[in-house]
CSV table of C-alpha atoms in Angstrom, one decimal:
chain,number,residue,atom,x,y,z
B,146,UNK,CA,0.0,0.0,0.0
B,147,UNK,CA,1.0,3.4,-1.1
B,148,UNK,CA,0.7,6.4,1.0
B,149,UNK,CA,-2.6,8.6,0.1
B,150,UNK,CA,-2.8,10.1,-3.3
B,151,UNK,CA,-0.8,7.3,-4.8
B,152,UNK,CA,-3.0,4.9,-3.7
B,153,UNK,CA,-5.6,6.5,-4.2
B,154,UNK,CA,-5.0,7.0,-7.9
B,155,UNK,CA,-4.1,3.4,-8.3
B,156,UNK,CA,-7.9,2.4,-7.0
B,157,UNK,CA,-9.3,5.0,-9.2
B,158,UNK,CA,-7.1,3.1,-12.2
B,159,UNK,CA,-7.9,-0.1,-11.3
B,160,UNK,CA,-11.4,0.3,-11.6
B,161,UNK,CA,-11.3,1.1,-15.2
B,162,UNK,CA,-11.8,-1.7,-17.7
B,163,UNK,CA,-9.0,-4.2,-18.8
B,164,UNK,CA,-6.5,-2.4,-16.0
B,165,UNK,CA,-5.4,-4.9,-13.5
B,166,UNK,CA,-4.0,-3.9,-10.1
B,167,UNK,CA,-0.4,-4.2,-11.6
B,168,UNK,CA,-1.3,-1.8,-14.6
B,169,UNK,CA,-2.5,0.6,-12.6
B,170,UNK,CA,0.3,1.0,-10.7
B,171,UNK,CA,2.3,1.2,-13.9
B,172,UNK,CA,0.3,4.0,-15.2
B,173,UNK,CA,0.1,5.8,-11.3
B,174,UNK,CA,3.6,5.9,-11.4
B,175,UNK,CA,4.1,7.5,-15.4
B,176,UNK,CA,1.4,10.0,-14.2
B,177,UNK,CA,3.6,10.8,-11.0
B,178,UNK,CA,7.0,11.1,-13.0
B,179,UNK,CA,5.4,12.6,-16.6
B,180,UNK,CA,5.3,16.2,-16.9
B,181,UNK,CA,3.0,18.2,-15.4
B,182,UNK,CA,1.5,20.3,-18.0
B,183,UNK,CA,0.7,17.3,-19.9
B,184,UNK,CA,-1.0,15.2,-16.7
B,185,UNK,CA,-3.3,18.6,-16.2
B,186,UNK,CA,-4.4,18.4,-19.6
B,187,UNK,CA,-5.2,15.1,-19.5
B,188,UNK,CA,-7.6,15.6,-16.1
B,189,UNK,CA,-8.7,18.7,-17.5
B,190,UNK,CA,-9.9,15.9,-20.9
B,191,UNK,CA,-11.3,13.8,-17.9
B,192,UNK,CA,-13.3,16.7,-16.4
B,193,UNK,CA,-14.5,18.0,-19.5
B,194,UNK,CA,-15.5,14.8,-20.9
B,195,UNK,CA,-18.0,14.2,-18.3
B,196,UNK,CA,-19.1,18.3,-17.8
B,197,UNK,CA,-20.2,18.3,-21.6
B,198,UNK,CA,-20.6,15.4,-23.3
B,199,UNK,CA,-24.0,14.0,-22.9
B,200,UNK,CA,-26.1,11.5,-25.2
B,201,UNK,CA,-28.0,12.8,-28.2
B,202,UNK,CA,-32.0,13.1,-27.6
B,203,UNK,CA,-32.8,11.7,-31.0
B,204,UNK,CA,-30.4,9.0,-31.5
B,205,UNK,CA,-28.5,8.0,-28.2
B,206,UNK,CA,-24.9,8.6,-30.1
B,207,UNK,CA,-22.7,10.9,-28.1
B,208,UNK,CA,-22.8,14.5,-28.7
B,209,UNK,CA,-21.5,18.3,-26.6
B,210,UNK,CA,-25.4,19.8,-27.4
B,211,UNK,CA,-28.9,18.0,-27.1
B,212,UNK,CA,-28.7,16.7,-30.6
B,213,UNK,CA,-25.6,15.4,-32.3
B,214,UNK,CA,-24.1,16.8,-35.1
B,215,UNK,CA,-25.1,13.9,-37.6
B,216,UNK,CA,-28.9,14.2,-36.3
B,217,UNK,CA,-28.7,18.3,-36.6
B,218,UNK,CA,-26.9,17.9,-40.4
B,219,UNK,CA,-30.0,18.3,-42.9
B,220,UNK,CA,-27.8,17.3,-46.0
B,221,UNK,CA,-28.6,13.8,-44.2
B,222,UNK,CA,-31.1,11.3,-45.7
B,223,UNK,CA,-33.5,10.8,-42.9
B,224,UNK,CA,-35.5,8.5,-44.5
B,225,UNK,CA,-33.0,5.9,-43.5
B,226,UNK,CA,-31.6,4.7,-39.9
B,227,UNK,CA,-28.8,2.3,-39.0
B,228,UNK,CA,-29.2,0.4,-35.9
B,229,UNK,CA,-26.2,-0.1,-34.2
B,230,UNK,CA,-24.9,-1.2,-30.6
B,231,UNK,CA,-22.4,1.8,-29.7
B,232,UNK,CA,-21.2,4.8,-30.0
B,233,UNK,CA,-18.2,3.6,-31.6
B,234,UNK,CA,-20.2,1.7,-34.0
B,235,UNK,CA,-21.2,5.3,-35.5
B,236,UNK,CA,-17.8,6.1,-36.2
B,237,UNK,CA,-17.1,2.6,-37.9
B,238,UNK,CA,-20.3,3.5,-40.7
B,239,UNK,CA,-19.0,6.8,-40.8
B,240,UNK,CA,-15.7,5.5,-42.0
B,241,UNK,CA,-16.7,3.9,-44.9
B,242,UNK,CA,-18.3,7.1,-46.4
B,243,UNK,CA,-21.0,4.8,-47.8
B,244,UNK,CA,-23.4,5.7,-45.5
B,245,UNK,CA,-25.6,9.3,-45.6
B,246,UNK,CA,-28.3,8.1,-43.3
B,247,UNK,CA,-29.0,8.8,-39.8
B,248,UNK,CA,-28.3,6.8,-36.8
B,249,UNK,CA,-29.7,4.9,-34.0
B,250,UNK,CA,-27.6,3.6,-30.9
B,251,UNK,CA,-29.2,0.6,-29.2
B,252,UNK,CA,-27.0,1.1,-25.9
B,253,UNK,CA,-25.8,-2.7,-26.7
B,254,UNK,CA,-27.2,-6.0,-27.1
B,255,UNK,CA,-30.3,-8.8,-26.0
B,256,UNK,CA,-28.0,-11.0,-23.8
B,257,UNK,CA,-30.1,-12.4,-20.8
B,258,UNK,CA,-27.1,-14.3,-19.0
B,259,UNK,CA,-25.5,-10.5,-18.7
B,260,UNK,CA,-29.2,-9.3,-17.3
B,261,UNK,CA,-29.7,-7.2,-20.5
B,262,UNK,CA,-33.2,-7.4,-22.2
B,263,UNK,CA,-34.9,-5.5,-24.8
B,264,UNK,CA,-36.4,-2.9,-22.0
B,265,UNK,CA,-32.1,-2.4,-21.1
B,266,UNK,CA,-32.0,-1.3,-25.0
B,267,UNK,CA,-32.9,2.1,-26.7
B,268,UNK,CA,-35.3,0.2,-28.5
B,269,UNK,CA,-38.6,1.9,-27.4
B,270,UNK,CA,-37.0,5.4,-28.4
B,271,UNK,CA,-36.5,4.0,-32.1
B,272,UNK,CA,-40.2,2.8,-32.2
B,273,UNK,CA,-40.8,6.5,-31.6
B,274,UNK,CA,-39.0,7.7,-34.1
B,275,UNK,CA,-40.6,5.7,-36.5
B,276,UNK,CA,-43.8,7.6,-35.9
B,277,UNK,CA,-42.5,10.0,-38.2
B,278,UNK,CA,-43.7,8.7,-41.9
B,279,UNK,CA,-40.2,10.0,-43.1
B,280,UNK,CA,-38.8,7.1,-42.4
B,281,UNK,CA,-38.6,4.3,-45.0
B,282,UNK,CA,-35.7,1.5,-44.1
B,283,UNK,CA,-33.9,0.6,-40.8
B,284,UNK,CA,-30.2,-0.9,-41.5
B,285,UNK,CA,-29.5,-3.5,-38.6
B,286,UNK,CA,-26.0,-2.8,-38.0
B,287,UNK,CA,-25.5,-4.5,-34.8
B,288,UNK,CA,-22.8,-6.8,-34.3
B,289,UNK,CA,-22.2,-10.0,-36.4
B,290,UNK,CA,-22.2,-12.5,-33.5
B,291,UNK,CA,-24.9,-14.0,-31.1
B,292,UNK,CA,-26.0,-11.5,-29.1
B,293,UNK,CA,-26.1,-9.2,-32.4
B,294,UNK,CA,-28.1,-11.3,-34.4
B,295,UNK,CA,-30.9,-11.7,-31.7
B,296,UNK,CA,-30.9,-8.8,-31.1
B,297,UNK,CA,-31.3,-8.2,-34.9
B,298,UNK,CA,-34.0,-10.9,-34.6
B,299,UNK,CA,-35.8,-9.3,-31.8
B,300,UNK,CA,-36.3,-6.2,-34.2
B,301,UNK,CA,-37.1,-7.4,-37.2
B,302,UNK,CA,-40.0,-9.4,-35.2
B,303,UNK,CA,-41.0,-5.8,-33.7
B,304,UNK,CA,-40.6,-3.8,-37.0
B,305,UNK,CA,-42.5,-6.3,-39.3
B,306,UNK,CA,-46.0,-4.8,-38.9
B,307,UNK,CA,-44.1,-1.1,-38.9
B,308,UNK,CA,-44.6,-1.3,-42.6
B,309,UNK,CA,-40.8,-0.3,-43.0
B,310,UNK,CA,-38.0,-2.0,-44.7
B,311,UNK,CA,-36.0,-4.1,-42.7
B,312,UNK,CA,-32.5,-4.8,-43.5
B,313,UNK,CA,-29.4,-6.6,-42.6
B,314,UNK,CA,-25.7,-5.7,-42.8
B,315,UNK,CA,-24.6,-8.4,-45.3
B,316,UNK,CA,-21.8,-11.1,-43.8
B,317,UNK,CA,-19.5,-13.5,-45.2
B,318,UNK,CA,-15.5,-13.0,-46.1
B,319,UNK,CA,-13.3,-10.2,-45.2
B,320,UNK,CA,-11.5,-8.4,-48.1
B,321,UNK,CA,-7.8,-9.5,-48.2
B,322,UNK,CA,-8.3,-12.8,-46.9
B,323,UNK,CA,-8.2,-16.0,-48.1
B,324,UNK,CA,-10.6,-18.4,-48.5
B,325,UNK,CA,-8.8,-21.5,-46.9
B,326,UNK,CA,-8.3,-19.8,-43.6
B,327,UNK,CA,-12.0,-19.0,-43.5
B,328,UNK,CA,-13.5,-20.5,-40.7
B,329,UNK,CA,-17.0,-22.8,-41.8
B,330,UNK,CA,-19.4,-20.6,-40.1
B,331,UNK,CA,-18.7,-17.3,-42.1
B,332,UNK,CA,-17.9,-19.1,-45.2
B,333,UNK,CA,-21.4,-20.4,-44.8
B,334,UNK,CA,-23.2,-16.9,-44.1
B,335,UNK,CA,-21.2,-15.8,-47.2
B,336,UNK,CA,-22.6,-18.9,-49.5
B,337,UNK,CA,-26.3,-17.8,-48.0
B,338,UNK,CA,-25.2,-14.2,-48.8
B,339,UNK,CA,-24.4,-14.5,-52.3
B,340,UNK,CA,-25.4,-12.7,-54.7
B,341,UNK,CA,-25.6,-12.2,-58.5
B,342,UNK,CA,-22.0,-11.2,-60.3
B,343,UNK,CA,-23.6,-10.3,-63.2
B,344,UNK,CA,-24.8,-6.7,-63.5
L,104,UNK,CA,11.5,-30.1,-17.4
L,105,UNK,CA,8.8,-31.5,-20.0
L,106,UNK,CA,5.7,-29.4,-17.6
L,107,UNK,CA,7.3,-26.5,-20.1
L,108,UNK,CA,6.7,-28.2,-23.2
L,109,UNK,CA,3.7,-27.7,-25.2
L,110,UNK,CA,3.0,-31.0,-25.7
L,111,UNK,CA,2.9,-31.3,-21.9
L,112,UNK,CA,0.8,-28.3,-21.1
L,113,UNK,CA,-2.2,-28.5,-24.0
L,114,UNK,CA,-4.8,-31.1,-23.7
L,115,UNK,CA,-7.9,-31.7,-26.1
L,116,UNK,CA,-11.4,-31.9,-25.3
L,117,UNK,CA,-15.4,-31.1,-26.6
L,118,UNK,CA,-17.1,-28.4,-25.2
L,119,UNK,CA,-19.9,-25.9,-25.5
L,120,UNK,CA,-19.5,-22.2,-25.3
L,121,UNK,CA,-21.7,-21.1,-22.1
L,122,UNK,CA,-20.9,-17.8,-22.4
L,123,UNK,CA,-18.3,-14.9,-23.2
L,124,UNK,CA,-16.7,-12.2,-21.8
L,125,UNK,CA,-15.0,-9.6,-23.3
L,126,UNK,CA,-11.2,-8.8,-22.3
L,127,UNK,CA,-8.5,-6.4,-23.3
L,128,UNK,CA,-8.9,-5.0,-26.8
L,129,UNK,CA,-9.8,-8.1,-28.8
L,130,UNK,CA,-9.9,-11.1,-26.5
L,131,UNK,CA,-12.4,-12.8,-25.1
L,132,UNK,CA,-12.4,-15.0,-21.6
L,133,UNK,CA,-14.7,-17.7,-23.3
L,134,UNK,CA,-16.8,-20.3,-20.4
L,135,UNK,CA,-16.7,-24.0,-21.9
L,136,UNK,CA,-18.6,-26.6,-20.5
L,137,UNK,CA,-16.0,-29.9,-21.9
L,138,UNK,CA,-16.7,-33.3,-21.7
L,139,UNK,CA,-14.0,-34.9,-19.9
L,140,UNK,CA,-12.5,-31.4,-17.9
L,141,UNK,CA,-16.2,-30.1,-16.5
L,142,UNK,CA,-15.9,-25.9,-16.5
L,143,UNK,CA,-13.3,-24.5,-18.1
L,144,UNK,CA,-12.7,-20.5,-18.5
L,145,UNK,CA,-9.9,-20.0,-21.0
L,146,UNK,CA,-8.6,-16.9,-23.1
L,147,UNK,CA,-9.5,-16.6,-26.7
L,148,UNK,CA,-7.1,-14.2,-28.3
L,149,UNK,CA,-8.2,-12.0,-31.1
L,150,UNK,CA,-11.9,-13.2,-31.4
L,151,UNK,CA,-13.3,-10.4,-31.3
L,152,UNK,CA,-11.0,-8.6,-35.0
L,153,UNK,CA,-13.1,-9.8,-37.9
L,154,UNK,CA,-10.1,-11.1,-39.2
L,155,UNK,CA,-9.9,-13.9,-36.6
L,156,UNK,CA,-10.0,-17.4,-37.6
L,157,UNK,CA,-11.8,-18.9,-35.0
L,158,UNK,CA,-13.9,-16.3,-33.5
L,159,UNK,CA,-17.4,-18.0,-35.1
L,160,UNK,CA,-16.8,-21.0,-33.5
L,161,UNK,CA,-16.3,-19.9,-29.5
L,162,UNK,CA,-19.9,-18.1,-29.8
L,163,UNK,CA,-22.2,-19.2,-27.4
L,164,UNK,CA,-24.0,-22.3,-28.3
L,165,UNK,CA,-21.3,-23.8,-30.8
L,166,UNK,CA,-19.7,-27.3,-29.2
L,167,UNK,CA,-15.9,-27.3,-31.1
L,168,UNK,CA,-13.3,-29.6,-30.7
L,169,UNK,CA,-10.8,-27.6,-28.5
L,170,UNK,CA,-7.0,-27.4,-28.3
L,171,UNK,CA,-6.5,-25.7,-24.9
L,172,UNK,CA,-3.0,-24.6,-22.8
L,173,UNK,CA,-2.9,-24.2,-19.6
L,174,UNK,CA,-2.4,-20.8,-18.3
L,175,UNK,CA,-1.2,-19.0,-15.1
L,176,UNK,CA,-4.8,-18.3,-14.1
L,177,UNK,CA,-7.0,-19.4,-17.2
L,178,UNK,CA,-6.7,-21.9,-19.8
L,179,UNK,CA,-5.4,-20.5,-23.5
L,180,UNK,CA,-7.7,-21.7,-26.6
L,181,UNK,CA,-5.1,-22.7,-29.3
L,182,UNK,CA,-7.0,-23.8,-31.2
L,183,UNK,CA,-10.9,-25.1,-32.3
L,184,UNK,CA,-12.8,-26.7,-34.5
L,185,UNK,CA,-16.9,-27.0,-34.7
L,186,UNK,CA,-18.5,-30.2,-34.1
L,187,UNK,CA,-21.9,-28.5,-34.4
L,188,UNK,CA,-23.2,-24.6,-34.9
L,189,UNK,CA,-26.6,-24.6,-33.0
L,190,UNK,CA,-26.1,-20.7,-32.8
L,191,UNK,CA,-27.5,-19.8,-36.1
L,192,UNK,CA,-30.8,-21.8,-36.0
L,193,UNK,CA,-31.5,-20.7,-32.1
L,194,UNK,CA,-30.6,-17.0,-32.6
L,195,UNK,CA,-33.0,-17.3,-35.8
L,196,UNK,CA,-36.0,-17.6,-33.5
L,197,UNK,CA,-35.9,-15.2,-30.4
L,198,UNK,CA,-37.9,-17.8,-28.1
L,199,UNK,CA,-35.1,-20.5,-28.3
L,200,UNK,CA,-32.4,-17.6,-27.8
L,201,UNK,CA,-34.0,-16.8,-24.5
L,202,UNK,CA,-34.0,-20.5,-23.6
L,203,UNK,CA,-30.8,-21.6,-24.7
L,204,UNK,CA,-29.3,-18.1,-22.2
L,205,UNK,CA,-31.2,-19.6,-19.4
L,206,UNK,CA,-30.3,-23.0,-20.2
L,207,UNK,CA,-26.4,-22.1,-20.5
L,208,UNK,CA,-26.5,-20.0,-17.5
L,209,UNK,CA,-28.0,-22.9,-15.1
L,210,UNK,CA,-24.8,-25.3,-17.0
L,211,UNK,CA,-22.3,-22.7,-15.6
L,212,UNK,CA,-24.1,-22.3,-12.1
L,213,UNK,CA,-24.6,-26.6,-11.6
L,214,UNK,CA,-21.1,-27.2,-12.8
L,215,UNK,CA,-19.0,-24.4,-11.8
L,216,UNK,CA,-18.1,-26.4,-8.7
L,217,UNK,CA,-18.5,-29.7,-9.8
L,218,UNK,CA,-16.2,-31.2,-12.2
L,219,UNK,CA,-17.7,-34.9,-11.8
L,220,UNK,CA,-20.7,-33.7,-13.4
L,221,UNK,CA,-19.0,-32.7,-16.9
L,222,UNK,CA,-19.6,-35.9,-19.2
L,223,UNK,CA,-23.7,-35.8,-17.5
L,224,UNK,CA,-24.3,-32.9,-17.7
L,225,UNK,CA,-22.3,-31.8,-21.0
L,226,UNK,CA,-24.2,-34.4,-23.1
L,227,UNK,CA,-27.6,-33.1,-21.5
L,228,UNK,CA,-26.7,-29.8,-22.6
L,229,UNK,CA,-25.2,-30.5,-26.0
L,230,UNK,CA,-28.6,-32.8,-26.2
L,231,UNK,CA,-31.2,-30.1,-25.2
L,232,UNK,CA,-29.4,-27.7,-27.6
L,233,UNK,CA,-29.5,-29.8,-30.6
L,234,UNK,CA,-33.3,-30.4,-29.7
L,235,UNK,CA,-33.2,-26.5,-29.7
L,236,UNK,CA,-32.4,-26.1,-32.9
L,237,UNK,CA,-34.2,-28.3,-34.5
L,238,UNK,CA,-37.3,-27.3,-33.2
L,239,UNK,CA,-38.1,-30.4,-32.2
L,240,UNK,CA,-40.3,-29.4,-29.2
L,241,UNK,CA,-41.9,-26.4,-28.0
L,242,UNK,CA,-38.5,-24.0,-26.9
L,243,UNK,CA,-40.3,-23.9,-23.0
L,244,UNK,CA,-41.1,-27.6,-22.6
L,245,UNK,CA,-37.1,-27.9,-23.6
L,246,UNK,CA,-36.3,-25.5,-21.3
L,247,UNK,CA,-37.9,-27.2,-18.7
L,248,UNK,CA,-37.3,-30.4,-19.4
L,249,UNK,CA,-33.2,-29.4,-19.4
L,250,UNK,CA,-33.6,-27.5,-15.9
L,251,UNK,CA,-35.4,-31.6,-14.2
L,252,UNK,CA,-32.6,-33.2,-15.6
L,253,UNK,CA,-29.8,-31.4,-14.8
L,254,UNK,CA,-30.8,-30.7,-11.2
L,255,UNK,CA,-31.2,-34.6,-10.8
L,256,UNK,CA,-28.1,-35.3,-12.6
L,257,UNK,CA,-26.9,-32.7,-9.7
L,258,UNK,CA,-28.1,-34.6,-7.4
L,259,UNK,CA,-31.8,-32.6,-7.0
L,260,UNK,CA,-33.7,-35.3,-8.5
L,261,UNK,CA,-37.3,-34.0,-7.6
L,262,UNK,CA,-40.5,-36.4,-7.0
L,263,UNK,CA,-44.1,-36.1,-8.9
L,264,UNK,CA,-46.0,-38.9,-8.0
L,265,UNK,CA,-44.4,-40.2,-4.4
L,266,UNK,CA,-44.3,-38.2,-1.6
L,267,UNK,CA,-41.1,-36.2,-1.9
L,268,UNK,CA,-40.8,-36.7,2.6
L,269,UNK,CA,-41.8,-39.7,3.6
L,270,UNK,CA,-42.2,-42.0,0.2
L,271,UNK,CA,-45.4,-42.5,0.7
L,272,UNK,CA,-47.1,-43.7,-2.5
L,273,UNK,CA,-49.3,-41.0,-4.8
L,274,UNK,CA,-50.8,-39.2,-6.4
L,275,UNK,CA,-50.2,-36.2,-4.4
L,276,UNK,CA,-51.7,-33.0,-5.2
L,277,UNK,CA,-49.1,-30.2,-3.1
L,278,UNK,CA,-45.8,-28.5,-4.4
L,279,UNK,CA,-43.1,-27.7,-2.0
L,280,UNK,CA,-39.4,-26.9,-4.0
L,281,UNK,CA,-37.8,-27.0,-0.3
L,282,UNK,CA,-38.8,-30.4,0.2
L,283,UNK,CA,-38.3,-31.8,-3.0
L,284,UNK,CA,-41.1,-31.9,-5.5
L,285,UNK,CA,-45.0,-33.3,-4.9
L,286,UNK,CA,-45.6,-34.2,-1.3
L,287,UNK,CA,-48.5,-36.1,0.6
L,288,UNK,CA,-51.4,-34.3,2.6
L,289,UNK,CA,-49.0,-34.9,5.6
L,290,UNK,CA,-46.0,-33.2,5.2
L,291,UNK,CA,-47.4,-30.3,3.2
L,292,UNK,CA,-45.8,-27.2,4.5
L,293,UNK,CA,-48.4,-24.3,4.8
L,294,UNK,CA,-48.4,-22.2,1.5
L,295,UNK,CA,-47.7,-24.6,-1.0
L,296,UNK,CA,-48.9,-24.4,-4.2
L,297,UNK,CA,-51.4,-27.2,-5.4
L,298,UNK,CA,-51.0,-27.7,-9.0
L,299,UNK,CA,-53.5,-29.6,-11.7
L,300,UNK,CA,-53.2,-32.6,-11.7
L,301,UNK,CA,-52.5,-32.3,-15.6
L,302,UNK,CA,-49.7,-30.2,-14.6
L,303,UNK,CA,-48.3,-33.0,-12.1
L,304,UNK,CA,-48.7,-35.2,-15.2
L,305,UNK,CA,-46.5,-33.0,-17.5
L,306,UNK,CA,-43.8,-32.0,-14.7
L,307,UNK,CA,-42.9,-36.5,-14.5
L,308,UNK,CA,-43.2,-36.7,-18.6
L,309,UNK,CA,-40.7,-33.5,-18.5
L,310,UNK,CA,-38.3,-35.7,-16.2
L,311,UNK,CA,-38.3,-38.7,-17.7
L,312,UNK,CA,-38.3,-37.2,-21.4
L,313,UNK,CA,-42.0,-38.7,-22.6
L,314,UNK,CA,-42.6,-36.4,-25.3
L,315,UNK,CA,-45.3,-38.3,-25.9
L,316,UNK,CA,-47.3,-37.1,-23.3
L,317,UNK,CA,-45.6,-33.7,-22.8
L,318,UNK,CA,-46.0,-32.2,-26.3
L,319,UNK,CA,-50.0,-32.5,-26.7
L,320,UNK,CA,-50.0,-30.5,-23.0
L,321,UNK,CA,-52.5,-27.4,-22.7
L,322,UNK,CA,-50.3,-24.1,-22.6
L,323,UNK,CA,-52.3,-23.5,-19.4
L,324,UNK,CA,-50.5,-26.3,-17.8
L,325,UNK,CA,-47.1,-26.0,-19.3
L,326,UNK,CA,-47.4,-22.0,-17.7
L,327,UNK,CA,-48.0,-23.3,-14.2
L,328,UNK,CA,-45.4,-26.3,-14.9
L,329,UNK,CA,-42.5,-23.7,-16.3
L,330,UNK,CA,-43.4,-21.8,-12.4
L,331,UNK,CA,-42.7,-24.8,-10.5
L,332,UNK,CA,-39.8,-25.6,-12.3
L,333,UNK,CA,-38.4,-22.2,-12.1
L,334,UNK,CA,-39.0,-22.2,-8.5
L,335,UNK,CA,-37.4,-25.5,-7.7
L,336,UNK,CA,-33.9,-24.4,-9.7
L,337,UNK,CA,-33.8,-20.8,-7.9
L,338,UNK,CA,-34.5,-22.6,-4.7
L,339,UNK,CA,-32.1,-25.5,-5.1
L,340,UNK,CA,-29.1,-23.2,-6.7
L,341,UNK,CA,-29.8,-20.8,-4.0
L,342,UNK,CA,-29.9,-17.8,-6.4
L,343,UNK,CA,-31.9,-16.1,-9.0
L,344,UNK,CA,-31.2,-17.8,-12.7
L,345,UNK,CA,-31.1,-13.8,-14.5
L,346,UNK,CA,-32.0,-15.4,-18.0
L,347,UNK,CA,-35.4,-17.1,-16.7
L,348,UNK,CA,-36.7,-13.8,-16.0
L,349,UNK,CA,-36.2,-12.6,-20.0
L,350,UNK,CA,-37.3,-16.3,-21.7
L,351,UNK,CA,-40.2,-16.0,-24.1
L,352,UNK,CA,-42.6,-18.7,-23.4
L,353,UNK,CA,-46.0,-19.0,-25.2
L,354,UNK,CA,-49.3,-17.2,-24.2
L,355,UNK,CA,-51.1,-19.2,-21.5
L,356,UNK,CA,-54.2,-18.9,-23.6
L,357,UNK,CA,-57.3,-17.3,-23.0
């Protein structure tokens, strides 16, 4: 045991996720030697993070004002949203500049052993946002492994009478791969995924 | 010497995925239930990068053929191949997915202690899974068909037709979970449920696997039977199974 602030800051580590007691100390200690302008700006980072930053009214993603900048941007097709888990998920779609939609974060996944069911999820808000006739399709974009695809399941069941198209991110090979060292369940999605290669 | 070796330190085995947990950036701490080696916890790196090459088969509900290392404090998954992918025909109905969580999380809770129990209890689970998938019964009638068994392969083995007490011979008519299933007018504790007699009828088909009987039973009964069954796990594993409370189960009917 450490002598106050030490310590203390090696709790405060230790509770964050995938930091074990020994990491913490590791990273206690570089905070202790590192310079000090840089250690206040990180706290100040810490401090601002959780003053401002709240989630966005409309579609839970993360955002400094009520409504994020991707729900306020009117060059944005609103007549499609893409489900997804997280935050983070956002900024995956976002890379691949394929996407002009709007979003909808879920919070996570339907996994019962973890305590989470669909009243845990976003998922009423997104039923009220399809009270607005603008909207046409819902992407599923959550993630490609169990608890993703019920989840996916568990909204195409409640979206069916909606009257809106339901889709679902397509899965199967990654690009740069090859085929040998695919395992059999995704080579499998991909043969039930296929599609036409003639235009 | 040799303990360092790899030869000396892996060991093959079946299991089924219970569950996952995430770790570090793109691991996973992965909950087997094996065949010969009862619960094991073991490290799956870099399942979680869509580039991984085993990632689909250490879901939950896929039994693989595992190559596993032993570890400081948790086993290593070198490597696995799928013996069967009940994942993708469960998680296509959202019923079975509810009951194949439940089912999984009462697996890790009966055998997180008890490492005798593996083969018994690994087969009933692969078993109950398959039947899962398949659709072969009614996803709650499975469920609670898996719970009877696998508390009596735990040693809970309840009673529906003698007197769970004092043997004496039935048909009884009262419930008690504490005392171990149907028991006689005599040693009825005050409060206990009396079920149908239908329901009695289906809770003894649900033990001894007579689908026979079980499947033509009125949703009204298999409501009251899932109940009693429910309460007899919680009671008997001393804590709440989470997943029970989130499995779909048919409407009870008007």
């Amino acid at each position: 045991m450490y002598e106050g602030a030490v310590q203390d800051l090696i709790d405060e580590l230790g509770r964050l996720p995938g930091i074990g007691p020994k990491s913490a100390q590791r990273l206690a200690f570089h905070i202790l030697e590192a310079d000090k302008d840089d250690m206040m700006r990180l706290a100040a980072a810490i401090t601002g993070v959780k003053e401002r930053v709240k989630f966005c009214q409309v579609c839970g993603n993360v955002s400094e004002q009520d409504m994020c900048s991707i729900c306020r941007d009117p060059r944005r097709d609103a007549s499609v949203i893409c489900v997804v888990e997280e935050s983070k998920d956002v900024l995956a779609v976002e890379r691949t500049r394929a996407f002009r939609g709007r979003y909808h974060v879920l919070g996570g996944a339907i996994n019962p052993i973890a305590g989470i069911g669909p009243d845990q999820l976003r998922i009423r808000e997104l039923l009220t946002r399809l009270n607005d006739d603008a909207v046409t399709e819902i992407i599923i974009a959550t993630n490609p492994n169990l608890e993703g695809e019920a989840t996916s399941t568990y909204l195409a069941r409640m979206l069916k009478t909606i009257g809106v198209t339901v889709t679902r991110l397509a899965s199967g090979l990654p690009v740069g791969g090859d085929l040998e060292y695919a395992d059999e369940v995704t080579l499998g999605r991909a043969f039930e995924g296929r599609r036409s290669a003639i235009s | 010497m040799a303990e360092t070796t790899f030869a000396a330190r892996s060991y093959r085995d079946d299991g089924v995925v219970l569950r996952t947990h995430r770790l570090g950036e793109a691991d996973r701490i992965v909950v087997f239930l094996t065949r010969r080696h009862g619960q094991v916890r073991a490290v799956a790196r870099g399942v979680r990068r869509t580039s991984s090459r085993f990632g689909a088969r250490l879901e939950p509900f896929m039994v693989a053929d595992l190559q596993l290392v032993h570890g400081r404090s948790l086993e290593v998954v070198s490597q696995a191949v799928a013996r069967a992918s009940y994942g993708a025909s469960i998680v296509s109905d959202y019923a079975r997915y509810t009951v194949a969580a439940a089912m999984a999380e009462t697996a890790e809770r009966l055998t997180a202690s008890d490492t005798d129990a593996g083969p018994a209890q690994y087969q009933l689970l692969v078993g109950a899974l398959a039947a899962l998938s398949r659709g072969a019964h009614e996803p709650g009638l499975i469920l609670d068909s898996y719970l009877l068994r696998a508390l009596a392969t735990a040693g809970w083995a309840p009673s529906f037709t003698d007197c769970a007490r004092c043997g004496g011979a039935g048909p009884h008519s009262a419930f008690s979970a504490a005392l171990g299933g149907i028991v006689c007018p005599g040693c009825r504790p005050p409060g206990s449920p009396a079920p149908a007699a239908e329901t009695v009828a289906l809770l003894a088909a649900l033990l001894s696997g007579d689908w026979a009987a079980a499947d033509p039973s009125e949703p009204v009964h298999r409501r009251e039977a899932a109940g009693l069954v429910a309460a007899y796990a919680q009671w008997h594993l001393e804590r709440a199974v989470g997943s029970l409370r989130l499995v779909e189960r048919e409407p009870a009917g008007p």
